[in-house]
Short mmCIF file of C-alpha atoms and ligand atoms in Angstrom, two decimals:
data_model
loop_
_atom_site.label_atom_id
_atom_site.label_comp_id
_atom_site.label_asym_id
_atom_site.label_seq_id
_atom_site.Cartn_x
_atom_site.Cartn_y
_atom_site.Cartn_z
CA UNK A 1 117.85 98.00 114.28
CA UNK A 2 120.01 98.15 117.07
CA UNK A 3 123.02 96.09 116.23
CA UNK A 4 124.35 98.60 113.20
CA UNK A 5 124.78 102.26 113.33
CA UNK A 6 122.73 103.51 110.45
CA UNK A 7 125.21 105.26 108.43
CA UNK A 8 122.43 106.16 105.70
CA UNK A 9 119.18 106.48 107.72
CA UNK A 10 115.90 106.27 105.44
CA UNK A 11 114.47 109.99 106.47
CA UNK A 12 116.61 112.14 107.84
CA UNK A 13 114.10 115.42 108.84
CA UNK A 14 117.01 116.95 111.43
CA UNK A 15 119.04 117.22 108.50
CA UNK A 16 116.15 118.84 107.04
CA UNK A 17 116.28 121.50 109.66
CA UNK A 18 120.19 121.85 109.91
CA UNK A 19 119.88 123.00 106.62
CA UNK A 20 117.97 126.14 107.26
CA UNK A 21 118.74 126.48 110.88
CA UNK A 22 119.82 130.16 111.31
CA UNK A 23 116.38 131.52 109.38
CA UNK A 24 114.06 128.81 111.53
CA UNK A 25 115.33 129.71 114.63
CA UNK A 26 114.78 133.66 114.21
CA UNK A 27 111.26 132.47 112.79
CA UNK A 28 110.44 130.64 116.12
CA UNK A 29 112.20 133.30 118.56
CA UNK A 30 110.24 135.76 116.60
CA UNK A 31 106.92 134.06 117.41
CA UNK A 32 108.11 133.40 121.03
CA UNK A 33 109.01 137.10 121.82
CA UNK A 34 105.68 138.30 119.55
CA UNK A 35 103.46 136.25 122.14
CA UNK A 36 100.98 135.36 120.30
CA UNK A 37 100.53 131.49 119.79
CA UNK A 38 97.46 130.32 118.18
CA UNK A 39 96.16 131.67 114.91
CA UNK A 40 98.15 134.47 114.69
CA UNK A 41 99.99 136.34 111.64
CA UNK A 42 102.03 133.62 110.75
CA UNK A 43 99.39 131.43 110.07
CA UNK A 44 97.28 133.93 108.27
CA UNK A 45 100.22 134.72 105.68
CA UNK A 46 101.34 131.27 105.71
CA UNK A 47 98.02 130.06 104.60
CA UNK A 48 97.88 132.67 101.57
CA UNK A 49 101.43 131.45 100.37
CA UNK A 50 100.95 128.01 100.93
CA UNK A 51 97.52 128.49 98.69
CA UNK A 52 99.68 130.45 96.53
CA UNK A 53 102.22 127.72 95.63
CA UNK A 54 99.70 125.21 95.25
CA UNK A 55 97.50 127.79 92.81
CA UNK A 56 94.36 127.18 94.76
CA UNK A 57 92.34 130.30 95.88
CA UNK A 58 92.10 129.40 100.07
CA UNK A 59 94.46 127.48 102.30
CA UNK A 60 92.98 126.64 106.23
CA UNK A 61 95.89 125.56 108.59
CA UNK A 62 95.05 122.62 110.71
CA UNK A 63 96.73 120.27 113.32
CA UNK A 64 97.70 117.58 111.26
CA UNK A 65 97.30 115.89 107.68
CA UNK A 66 94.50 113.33 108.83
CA UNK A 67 92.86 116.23 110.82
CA UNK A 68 92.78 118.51 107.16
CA UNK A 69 91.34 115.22 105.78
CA UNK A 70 88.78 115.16 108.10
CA UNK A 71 87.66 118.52 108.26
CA UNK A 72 87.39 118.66 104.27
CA UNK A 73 85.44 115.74 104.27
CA UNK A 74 82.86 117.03 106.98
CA UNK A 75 82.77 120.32 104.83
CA UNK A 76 81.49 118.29 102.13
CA UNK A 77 79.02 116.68 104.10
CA UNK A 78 80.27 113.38 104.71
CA UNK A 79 78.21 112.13 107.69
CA UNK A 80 76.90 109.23 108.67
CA UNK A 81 76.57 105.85 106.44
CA UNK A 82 77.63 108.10 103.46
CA UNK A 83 80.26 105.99 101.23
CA UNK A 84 83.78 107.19 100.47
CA UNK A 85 86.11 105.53 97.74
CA UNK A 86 89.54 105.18 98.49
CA UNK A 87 92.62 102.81 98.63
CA UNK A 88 93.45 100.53 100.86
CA UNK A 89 97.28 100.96 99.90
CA UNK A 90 97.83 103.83 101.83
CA UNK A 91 98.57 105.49 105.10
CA UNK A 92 95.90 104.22 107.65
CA UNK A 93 94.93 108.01 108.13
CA UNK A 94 93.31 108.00 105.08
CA UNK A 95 90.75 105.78 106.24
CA UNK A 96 90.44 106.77 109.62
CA UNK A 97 89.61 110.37 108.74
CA UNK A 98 87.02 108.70 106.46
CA UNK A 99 85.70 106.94 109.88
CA UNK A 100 85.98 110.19 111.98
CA UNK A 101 83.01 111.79 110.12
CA UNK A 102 80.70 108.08 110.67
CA UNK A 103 81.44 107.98 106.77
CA UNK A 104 81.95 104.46 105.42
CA UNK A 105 85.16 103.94 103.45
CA UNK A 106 84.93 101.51 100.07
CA UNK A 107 87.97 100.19 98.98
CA UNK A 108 89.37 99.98 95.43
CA UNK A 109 92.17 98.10 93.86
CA UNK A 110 95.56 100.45 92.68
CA UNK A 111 97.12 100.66 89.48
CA UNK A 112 100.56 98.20 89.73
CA UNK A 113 102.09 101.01 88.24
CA UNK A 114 101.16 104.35 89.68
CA UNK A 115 100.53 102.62 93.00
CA UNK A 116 97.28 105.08 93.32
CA UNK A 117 93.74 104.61 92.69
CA UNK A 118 92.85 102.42 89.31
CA UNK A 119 89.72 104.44 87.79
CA UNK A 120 88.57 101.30 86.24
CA UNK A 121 87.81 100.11 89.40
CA UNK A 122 85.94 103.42 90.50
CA UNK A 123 82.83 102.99 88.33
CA UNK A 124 81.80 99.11 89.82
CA UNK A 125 81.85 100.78 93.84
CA UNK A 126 79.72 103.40 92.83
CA UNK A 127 76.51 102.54 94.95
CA UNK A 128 73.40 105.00 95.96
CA UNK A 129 75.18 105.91 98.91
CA UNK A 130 78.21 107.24 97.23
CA UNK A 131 79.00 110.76 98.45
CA UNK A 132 83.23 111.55 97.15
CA UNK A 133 86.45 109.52 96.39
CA UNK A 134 89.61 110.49 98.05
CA UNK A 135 92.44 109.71 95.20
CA UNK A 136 95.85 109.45 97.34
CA UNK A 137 98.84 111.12 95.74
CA UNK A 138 101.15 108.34 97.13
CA UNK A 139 104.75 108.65 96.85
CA UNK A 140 104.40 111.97 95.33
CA UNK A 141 102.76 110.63 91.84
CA UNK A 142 99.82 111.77 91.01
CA UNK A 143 96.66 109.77 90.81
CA UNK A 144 94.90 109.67 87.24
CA UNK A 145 92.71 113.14 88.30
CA UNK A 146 91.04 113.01 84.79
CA UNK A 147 89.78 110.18 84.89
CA UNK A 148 88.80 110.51 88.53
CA UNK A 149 86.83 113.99 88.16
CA UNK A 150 85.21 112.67 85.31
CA UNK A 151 83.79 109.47 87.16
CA UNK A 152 83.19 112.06 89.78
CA UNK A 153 81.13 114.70 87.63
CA UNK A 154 79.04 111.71 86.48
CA UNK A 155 78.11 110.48 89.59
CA UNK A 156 78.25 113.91 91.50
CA UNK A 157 81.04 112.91 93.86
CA UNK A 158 82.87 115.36 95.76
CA UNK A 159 86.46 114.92 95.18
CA UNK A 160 89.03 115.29 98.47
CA UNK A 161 92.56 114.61 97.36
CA UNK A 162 94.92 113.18 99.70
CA UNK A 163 98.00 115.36 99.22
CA UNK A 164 99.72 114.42 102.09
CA UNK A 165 103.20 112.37 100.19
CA UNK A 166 102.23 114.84 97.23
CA UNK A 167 103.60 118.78 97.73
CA UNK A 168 105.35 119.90 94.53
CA UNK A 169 103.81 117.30 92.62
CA UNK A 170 101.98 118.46 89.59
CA UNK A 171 99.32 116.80 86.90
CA UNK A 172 99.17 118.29 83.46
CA UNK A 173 100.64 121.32 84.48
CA UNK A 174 98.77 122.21 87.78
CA UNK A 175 99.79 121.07 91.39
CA UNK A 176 97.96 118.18 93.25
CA UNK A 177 95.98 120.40 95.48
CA UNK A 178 94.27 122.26 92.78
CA UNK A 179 92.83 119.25 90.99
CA UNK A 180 89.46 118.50 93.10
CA UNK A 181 86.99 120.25 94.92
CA UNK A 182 89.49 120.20 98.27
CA UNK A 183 92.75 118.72 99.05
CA UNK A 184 94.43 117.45 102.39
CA UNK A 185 98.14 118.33 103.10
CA UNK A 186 100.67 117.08 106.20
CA UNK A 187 103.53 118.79 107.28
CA UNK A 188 104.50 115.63 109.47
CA UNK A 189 108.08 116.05 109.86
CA UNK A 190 109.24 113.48 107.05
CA UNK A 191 106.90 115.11 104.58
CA UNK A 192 107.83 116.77 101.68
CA UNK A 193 107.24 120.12 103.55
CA UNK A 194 107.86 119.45 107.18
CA UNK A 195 107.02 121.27 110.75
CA UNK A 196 109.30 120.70 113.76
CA UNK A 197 106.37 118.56 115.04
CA UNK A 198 102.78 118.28 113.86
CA UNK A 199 100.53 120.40 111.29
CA UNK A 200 98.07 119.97 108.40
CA UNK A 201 96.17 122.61 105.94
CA UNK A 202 93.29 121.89 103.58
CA UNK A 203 93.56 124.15 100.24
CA UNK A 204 90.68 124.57 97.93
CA UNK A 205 89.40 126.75 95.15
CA UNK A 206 86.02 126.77 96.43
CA UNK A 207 84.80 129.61 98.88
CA UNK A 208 82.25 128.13 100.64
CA UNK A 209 84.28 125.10 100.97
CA UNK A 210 86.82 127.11 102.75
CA UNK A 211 84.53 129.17 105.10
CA UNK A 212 82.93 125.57 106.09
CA UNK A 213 86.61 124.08 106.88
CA UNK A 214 87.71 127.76 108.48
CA UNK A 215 84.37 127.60 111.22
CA UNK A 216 84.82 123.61 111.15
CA UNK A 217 88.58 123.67 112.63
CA UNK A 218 87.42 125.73 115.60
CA UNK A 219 84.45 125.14 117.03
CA UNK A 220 82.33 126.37 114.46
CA UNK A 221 83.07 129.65 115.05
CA UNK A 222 82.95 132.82 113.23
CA UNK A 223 82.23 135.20 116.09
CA UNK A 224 84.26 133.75 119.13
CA UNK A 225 82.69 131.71 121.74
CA UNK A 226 79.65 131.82 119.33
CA UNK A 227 79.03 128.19 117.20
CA UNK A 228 77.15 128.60 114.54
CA UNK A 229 77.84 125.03 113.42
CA UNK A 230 79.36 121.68 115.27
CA UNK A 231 82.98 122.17 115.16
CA UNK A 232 86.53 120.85 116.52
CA UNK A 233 89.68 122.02 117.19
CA UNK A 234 91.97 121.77 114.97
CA UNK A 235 94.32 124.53 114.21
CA UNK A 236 98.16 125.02 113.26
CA UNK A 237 100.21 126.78 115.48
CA UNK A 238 101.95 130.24 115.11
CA UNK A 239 105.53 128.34 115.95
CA UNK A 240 104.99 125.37 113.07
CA UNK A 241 103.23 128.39 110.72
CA UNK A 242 106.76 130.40 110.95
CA UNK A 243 108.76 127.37 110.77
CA UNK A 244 107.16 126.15 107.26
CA UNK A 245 107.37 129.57 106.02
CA UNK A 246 110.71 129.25 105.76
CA UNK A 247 110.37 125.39 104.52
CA UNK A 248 108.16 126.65 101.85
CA UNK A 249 110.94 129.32 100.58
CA UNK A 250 113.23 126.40 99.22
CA UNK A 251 110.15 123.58 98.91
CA UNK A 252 110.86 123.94 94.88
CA UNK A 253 114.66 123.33 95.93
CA UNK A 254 114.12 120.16 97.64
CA UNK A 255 111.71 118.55 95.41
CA UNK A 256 114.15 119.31 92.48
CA UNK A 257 117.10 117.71 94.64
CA UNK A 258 114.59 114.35 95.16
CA UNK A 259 113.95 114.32 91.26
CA UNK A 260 117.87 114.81 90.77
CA UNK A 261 118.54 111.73 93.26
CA UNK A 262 115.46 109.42 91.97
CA UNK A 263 117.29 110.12 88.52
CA UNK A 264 120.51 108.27 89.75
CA UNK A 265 118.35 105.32 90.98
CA UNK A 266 116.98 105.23 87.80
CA UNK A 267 119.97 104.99 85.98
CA UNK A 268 121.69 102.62 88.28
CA UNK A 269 118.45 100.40 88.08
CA UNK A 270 118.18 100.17 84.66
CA UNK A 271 118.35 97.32 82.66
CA UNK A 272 118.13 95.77 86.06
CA UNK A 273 115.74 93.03 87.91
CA UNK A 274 115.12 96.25 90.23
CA UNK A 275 111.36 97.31 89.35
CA UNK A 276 111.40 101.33 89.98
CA UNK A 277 108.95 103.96 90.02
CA UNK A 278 107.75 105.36 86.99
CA UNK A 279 106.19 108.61 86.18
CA UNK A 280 103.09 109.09 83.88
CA UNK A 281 103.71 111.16 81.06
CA UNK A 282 101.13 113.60 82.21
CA UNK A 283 102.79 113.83 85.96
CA UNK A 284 106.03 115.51 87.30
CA UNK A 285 106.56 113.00 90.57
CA UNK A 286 107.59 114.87 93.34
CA UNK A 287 109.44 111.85 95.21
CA UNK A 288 107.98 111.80 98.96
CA UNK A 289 109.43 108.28 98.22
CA UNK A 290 111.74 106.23 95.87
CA UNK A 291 109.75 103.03 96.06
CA UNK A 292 110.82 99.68 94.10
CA UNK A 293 109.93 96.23 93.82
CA UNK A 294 111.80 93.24 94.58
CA UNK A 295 111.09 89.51 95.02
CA UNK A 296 112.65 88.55 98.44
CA UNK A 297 112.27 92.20 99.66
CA UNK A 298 113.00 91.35 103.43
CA UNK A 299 116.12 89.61 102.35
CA UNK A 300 117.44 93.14 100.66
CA UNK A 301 116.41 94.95 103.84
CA UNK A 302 118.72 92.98 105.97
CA UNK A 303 121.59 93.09 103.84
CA UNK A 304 121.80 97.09 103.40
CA UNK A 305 120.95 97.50 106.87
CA UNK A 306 124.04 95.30 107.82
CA UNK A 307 125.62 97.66 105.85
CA UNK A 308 124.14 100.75 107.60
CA UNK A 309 121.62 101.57 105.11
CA UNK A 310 117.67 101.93 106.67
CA UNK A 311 115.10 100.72 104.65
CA UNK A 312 111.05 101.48 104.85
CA UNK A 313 107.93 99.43 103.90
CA UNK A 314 105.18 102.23 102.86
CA UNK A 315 103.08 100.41 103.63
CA UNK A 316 103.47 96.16 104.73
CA UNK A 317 99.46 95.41 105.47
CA UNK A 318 97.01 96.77 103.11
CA UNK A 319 94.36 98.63 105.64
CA UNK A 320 91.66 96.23 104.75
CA UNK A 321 93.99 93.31 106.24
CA UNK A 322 95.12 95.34 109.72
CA UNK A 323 93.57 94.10 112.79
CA UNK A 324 90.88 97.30 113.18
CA UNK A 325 89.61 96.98 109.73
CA UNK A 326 90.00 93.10 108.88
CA UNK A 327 86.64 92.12 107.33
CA UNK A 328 84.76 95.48 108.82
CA UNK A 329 85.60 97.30 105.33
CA UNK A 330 84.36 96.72 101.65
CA UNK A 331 86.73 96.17 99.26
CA UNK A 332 85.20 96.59 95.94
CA UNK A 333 86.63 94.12 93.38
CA UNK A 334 89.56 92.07 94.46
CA UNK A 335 92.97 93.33 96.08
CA UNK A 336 95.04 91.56 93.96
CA UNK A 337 97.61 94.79 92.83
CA UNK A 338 97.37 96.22 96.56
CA UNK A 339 98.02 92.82 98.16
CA UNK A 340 101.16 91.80 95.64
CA UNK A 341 102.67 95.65 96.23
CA UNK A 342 102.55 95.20 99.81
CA UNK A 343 104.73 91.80 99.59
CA UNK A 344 107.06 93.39 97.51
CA UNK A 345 107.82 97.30 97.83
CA UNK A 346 110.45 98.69 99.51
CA UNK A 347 111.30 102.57 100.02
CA UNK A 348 115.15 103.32 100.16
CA UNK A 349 116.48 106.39 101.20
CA UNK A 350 115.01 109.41 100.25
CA UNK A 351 115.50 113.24 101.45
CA UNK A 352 117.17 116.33 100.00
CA UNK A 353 120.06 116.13 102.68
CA UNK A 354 121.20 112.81 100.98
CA UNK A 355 124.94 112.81 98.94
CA UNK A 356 124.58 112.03 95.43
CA UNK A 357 126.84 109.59 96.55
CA UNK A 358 125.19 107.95 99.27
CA UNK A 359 122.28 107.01 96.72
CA UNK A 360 125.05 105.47 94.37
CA UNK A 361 126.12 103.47 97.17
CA UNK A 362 122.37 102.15 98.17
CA UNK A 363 121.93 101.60 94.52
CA UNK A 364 125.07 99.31 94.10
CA UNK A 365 124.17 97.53 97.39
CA UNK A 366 120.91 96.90 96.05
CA UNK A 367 122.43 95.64 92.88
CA UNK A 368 124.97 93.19 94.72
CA UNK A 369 121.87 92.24 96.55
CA UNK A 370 120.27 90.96 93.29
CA UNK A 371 123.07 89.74 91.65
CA UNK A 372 124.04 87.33 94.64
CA UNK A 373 120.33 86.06 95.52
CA UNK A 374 119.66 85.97 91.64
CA UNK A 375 116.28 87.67 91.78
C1 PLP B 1 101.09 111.27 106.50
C2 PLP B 1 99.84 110.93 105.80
C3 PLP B 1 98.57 111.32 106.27
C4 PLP B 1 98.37 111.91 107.63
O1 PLP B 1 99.09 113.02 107.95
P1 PLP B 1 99.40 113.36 109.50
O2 PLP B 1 99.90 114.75 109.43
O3 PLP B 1 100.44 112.38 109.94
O4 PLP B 1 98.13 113.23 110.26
C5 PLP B 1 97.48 111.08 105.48
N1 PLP B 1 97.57 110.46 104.30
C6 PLP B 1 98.76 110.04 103.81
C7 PLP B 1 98.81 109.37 102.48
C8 PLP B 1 99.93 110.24 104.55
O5 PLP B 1 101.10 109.82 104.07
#
């Protein structure tokens, strides 16, 4: 990376901030002067908006995305031995929140298309220790909910949706979030809503589910220094609460500016050997990514970053092939869509601070690419 200067960097979260500078700041001097820090005001309201936006009655703010992950999964009881469904073509969080509550992930094959969980697959890892399936929203597409909750109401499966590529992206009308029995969001900085560092909040519709994950992220208290249950600590901070209030105030902004620049992609793609991502016709993607597919994928990188364009593999080893999971983890079925994504996606750049133009230039490069290797 360090021979060019990246003139088009794949994220860009500083711009990001840049663009909302003058509100952020009075947020976080606001906070700092106020003097409280830890579950505070700002969290409270920012929790009822977040909620709000996603249309789910209760948001809990939490430390980070795999944190929200893992509290919602030990409010549904996932405990020891109990089986989880998921992907492994996703972020290794996914699976290690699974992990963090002695739960035992089961892996299922993707659709080639969607790049999230194939339902077909579902039905063949269902086992007697079964307990939930975690679909993962990756990208910011959807997974195929209907078919998941209805796999999930047969078997009585908890559903915990892994929203963390997924704000602003909505299934047959209603937001991923609102879709399961709980949901798991990230405000890592590159995320479609991001802190100035790290946070996470779990959103459901369910009381009880939300008193569980509100005693859950500290300590199990509802009374302080009083645990009426085995808790953690996990909580968002006033300073990244105030921050994303203001984020959240122009999320519907952004996302509309990804669609807008996935849209010139598109068009400069088609007709092309350029595989890109396409939406269901049930599903508005919200573009955490602008992933294609390419034979010879390592050969493109190189070429646009010689030309100052940064490139991303989400992700290049399927978790079931990394070095702490490698023949540890059941993979129900065979790999095969997983395995031949991860050989051949790459993620080009992708945030609301990027020129209209900039994309047309990473989509010509792209196309000179193919032309000249003849892929
Ligand atoms: C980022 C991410 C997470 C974890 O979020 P953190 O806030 O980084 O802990 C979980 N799942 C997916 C799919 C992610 O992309």
């Amino acid at each position: 990376m360090a021979d060019v200067q990246m003139t088009i960097p794949p994220v860009d979260p500083k711009a990001d901030y840049l663009a909302h500078k003058e509100e952020i700041d009075a947020a976080v001097r606001r906070v700092m002067e106020r003097g409280q820090y830890i579950l505070g005001e700002e969290v409270g309201l920012f929790e009822s908006e977040f909620s709000g936006y996603i249309g789910a009655g209760f948001g809990i703010g939490v430390g980070s995305g795999t944190e929200a992950l893992h509290v919602a999964l030990m409010a549904c009881g996932m405990g020891d031995g109990d089986e989880v469904i998921t992907v492994s073509h996703t972020a290794v969080a996914t699976v290690a929140a699974i992990e963090m509550c002695n739960a035992v992930p089961v892996f299922v094959d993707i659709d080639q298309n969607s790049y999230t969980i194939d339902p077909e697959h579902i039905e063949m890892a269902v086992s007697k220790k079964t307990r939930a399936i975690v679909p993962v929203h990756l990208y910011g597409h959807p997974a195929d909910m209907a078919s998941v909750t209805d796999i999930a109401k047969r078997h009585g499966l908890r559903v915990i949706e892994d929203c963390a590529q997924s704000h602003g992206a909505s299934y047959r009308g209603h937001m991923t979030g609102s879709l399961g029995d709980i949901a798991a969001f990230s405000f890592y900085p590159t995320k479609n809503l991001g802190a100035l560092g790290d946070g996470g909040m779990v959103v459901t519709g369910d009381p009880a589910l939300a008193e569980k994950v509100r005693l859950l992220r500290q300590y199990g208290w509802r009374q302080r220094y009083i645990s009426e249950i085995q808790g953690i600590n996990s909580r968002l901070d006033e300073i990244q609460a105030a921050v994303l209030r203001v984020k959240l105030r122009y999320l519907d902004e952004a996302i509309q500016r990804r669609r807008v620049l996935a849209g010139i992609y598109d068009k400069a793609f088609a007709g092309s050997g350029v595989v890109c991502p396409k939406a269901a016709s049930d599903s508005e993607h919200a573009y955490h990514l602008y992933v294609i597919r390419i034979s010879g994928r390592d050969g493109l990188r190189d070429f646009l970053r010689k030309q100052g364009i940064g490139t991303l593999i989400h992700y290049p080893v399927p978790v079931h092939d990394q070095p702490a999971y490698r023949g540890r983890i059941k993979c129900s079925g065979d790999m095969r869509n997983t395995e031949k994504a991860a050989g051949e996606i790459v993620s080009l750049p992708m945030y609301p601070g990027l020129s209209s133009a900039s994309v047309q230039k990473v989509a010509d490069a792209v196309l000179e690419w193919s032309r000249r290797s003849g892929s």
